[in-house]
XYZ file of C-alpha atoms in Angstrom:
213
model
C 15.710 18.139 46.296
C 14.577 21.317 44.557
C 17.303 20.781 41.948
C 16.135 17.204 41.233
C 12.525 18.376 40.897
C 13.566 21.137 38.483
C 15.603 18.687 36.427
C 12.677 16.224 36.313
C 10.311 19.011 35.197
C 12.761 20.096 32.487
C 13.041 16.539 31.136
C 9.259 16.057 31.087
C 8.663 19.357 29.269
C 11.382 18.477 26.769
C 9.791 15.100 26.059
C 6.317 16.575 25.648
C 7.703 19.207 23.296
C 9.472 16.579 21.211
C 6.511 14.211 20.937
C 4.683 16.045 18.086
C 7.787 15.780 15.948
C 7.970 12.047 16.639
C 4.401 11.361 15.510
C 3.815 9.768 12.143
C 2.708 12.006 9.316
C -0.947 11.422 8.410
C -1.350 10.928 4.647
C -3.646 9.445 2.058
C -2.335 6.642 -0.118
C -2.752 8.993 -3.083
C 0.061 11.101 -1.666
C 2.316 8.030 -1.665
C 1.571 7.410 -5.355
C 1.640 10.977 -6.678
C 4.628 12.827 -8.115
C 5.004 16.561 -8.684
C 5.647 15.859 -12.370
C 4.803 12.876 -14.560
C 7.393 10.120 -14.212
C 8.643 9.016 -17.634
C 11.228 6.467 -16.481
C 10.572 3.675 -14.013
C 14.107 4.209 -12.738
C 12.929 7.526 -11.250
C 10.043 6.078 -9.227
C 12.068 5.742 -6.024
C 12.684 9.510 -6.006
C 9.304 10.005 -4.314
C 9.573 12.641 -1.547
C 7.852 10.355 1.000
C 10.169 7.416 0.361
C 11.293 6.199 3.791
C 9.142 8.669 5.747
C 7.059 7.241 8.612
C 3.373 7.808 7.804
C -0.064 6.609 8.905
C -3.395 6.105 7.119
C -6.653 4.125 7.304
C -7.463 1.578 4.603
C -9.758 -1.316 3.705
C -8.288 -4.736 2.838
C -9.164 -5.602 -0.780
C -7.162 -8.815 -1.278
C -7.154 -12.007 0.771
C -3.998 -11.765 2.914
C -2.883 -15.368 2.367
C -3.682 -15.421 -1.339
C -2.226 -12.208 -2.766
C 0.704 -13.787 -4.571
C 4.302 -12.682 -5.074
C 5.693 -14.098 -1.812
C 8.632 -16.500 -1.998
C 7.456 -19.947 -0.781
C 9.096 -22.071 1.896
C 11.253 -19.299 3.327
C 9.460 -18.708 6.609
C 10.832 -19.437 10.047
C 9.276 -22.913 9.982
C 10.535 -23.582 6.467
C 6.989 -24.337 5.310
C 5.390 -20.917 4.885
C 5.987 -17.733 2.884
C 8.793 -15.582 4.227
C 6.680 -12.457 3.781
C 3.124 -11.487 2.964
C 1.783 -9.220 0.217
C -1.499 -7.478 0.822
C -3.409 -4.890 -1.219
C -5.416 -2.149 0.471
C -7.415 0.920 -0.586
C -7.526 4.175 1.349
C -10.870 4.742 3.105
C -10.920 8.299 1.709
C -11.366 6.836 -1.773
C -15.081 6.445 -1.088
C -15.470 10.255 -1.136
C -12.354 11.474 -2.962
C -12.269 8.962 -5.841
C -10.245 5.773 -6.253
C -7.454 6.932 -8.562
C -4.102 6.545 -6.826
C -5.689 5.311 -3.612
C -4.398 1.712 -3.485
C -1.180 0.298 -2.089
C 0.656 -3.001 -1.723
C 1.835 -3.860 1.776
C 4.881 -6.130 1.969
C 5.532 -7.414 5.476
C 7.557 -10.083 7.215
C 8.120 -10.990 10.847
C 5.710 -10.121 13.665
C 3.421 -7.866 11.617
C 3.055 -10.650 9.053
C 1.242 -12.631 11.738
C -1.152 -9.720 12.259
C -1.864 -9.367 8.548
C -2.493 -13.093 8.139
C -5.458 -12.862 10.495
C -7.204 -10.179 8.434
C -10.085 -10.769 6.054
C -11.076 -9.050 2.851
C -13.205 -6.067 3.846
C -11.443 -5.426 7.152
C -10.656 -1.784 7.934
C -7.242 -1.081 9.420
C -4.906 1.700 10.480
C -1.485 1.233 8.908
C 1.793 2.742 10.103
C 5.034 2.390 8.191
C 6.900 3.794 5.241
C 6.935 3.776 1.469
C 9.819 1.773 0.017
C 10.872 0.295 -3.315
C 11.948 -3.133 -4.506
C 13.824 -2.271 -7.666
C 11.349 -0.090 -9.550
C 8.327 -1.488 -7.721
C 6.739 0.622 -4.990
C 5.521 -1.086 -1.839
C 4.706 -0.186 1.740
C 6.631 -1.581 4.687
C 4.069 -1.767 7.496
C 5.557 -1.601 10.991
C 2.214 -1.535 12.802
C -1.330 -2.527 11.796
C -4.401 -1.948 13.984
C -7.822 -3.462 13.322
C -10.713 -0.962 13.285
C -13.654 -3.046 12.046
C -15.069 -4.360 8.796
C -17.431 -3.403 5.981
C -20.096 -5.534 7.650
C -20.105 -3.041 10.536
C -22.599 -0.145 10.179
C -19.796 2.376 10.755
C -17.855 1.114 7.718
C -20.588 -0.368 5.496
C -20.203 2.432 2.920
C -16.665 1.180 2.209
C -17.949 -2.106 0.732
C -18.004 -0.441 -2.709
C -14.197 -0.265 -2.597
C -14.027 -4.072 -2.824
C -15.309 -3.988 -6.416
C -12.748 -3.766 -9.230
C -12.354 -0.679 -11.405
C -13.148 -1.511 -15.037
C -10.377 -0.517 -17.464
C -9.249 -1.142 -21.022
C -5.760 -2.544 -21.509
C -4.981 0.606 -23.479
C -5.390 2.593 -20.268
C -2.223 1.075 -18.834
C -0.416 -0.529 -21.782
C 0.529 0.905 -25.189
C 2.184 -0.349 -28.340
C 5.624 0.912 -29.285
C 5.351 1.955 -32.975
C 7.542 -0.025 -35.350
C 8.168 -2.813 -32.850
C 6.366 -5.871 -31.592
C 6.507 -4.669 -27.999
C 4.434 -2.733 -25.519
C 5.248 -0.287 -22.735
C 3.523 1.275 -19.762
C 1.383 4.400 -19.977
C 3.438 6.583 -17.647
C 0.667 9.127 -17.090
C -1.560 6.343 -15.723
C 0.960 5.056 -13.175
C -0.172 7.216 -10.269
C -3.828 6.503 -11.073
C -3.825 2.707 -11.173
C -0.708 1.364 -9.450
C -1.683 -1.508 -7.071
C -5.375 -1.049 -7.938
C -7.855 -3.930 -8.199
C -9.058 -3.746 -11.814
C -11.171 -5.665 -14.317
C -10.341 -5.999 -18.020
C -13.220 -6.978 -20.300
C -12.974 -8.538 -23.744
C -9.371 -9.691 -23.371
C -8.123 -12.429 -25.698
C -5.197 -14.673 -24.814
C -3.115 -15.016 -27.971
C -0.185 -17.012 -26.599
C 1.131 -18.543 -23.416
C 4.257 -20.301 -22.213
C 4.178 -23.411 -20.049
C 7.253 -24.314 -18.034
C 8.273 -27.926 -17.513
C 8.426 -27.500 -13.719
């Protein structure tokens, strides 16, 4: 009996010792968007050191969960709903630490999609999951989302300012390639504005294409 008790105690101590290593790493979204050196090629974006690492952070929902675009239609389990959901959030720390680099796109399917679909713009959530990439596009695969409250609650009312867009010029994120009729990204601005809700003023549409379908 003494041997069984000793073995049980050893197992419990081992589990308690291992638990800190199993916990998710607490981060800000800025850490998920920041590189040690400026990325000059989009092909290098997936080299982020936190790619695939389980992390956790608190954020405010800045886009309507069922109207954020990009999801493939009619691929859900019922055949009549999106097969995944795209949702944009901003880190709660942005209210004190600035908004540059503090936004992220969540891409979720399955059970957590059902959780995200119930959220409203302005809800505050805790998000667990990992940074991933679809081609050269960063995104966050949320494995768990917990509701904390909303900007209408006194405890989170200061976060309401994060629902307003950041005003930018197109030149902040897009630049002409000399000698060509093309444009390219401003690489130094990637970590600042990726996935951010922005407003462009004085933009003129000079051409558009309309598909037949």
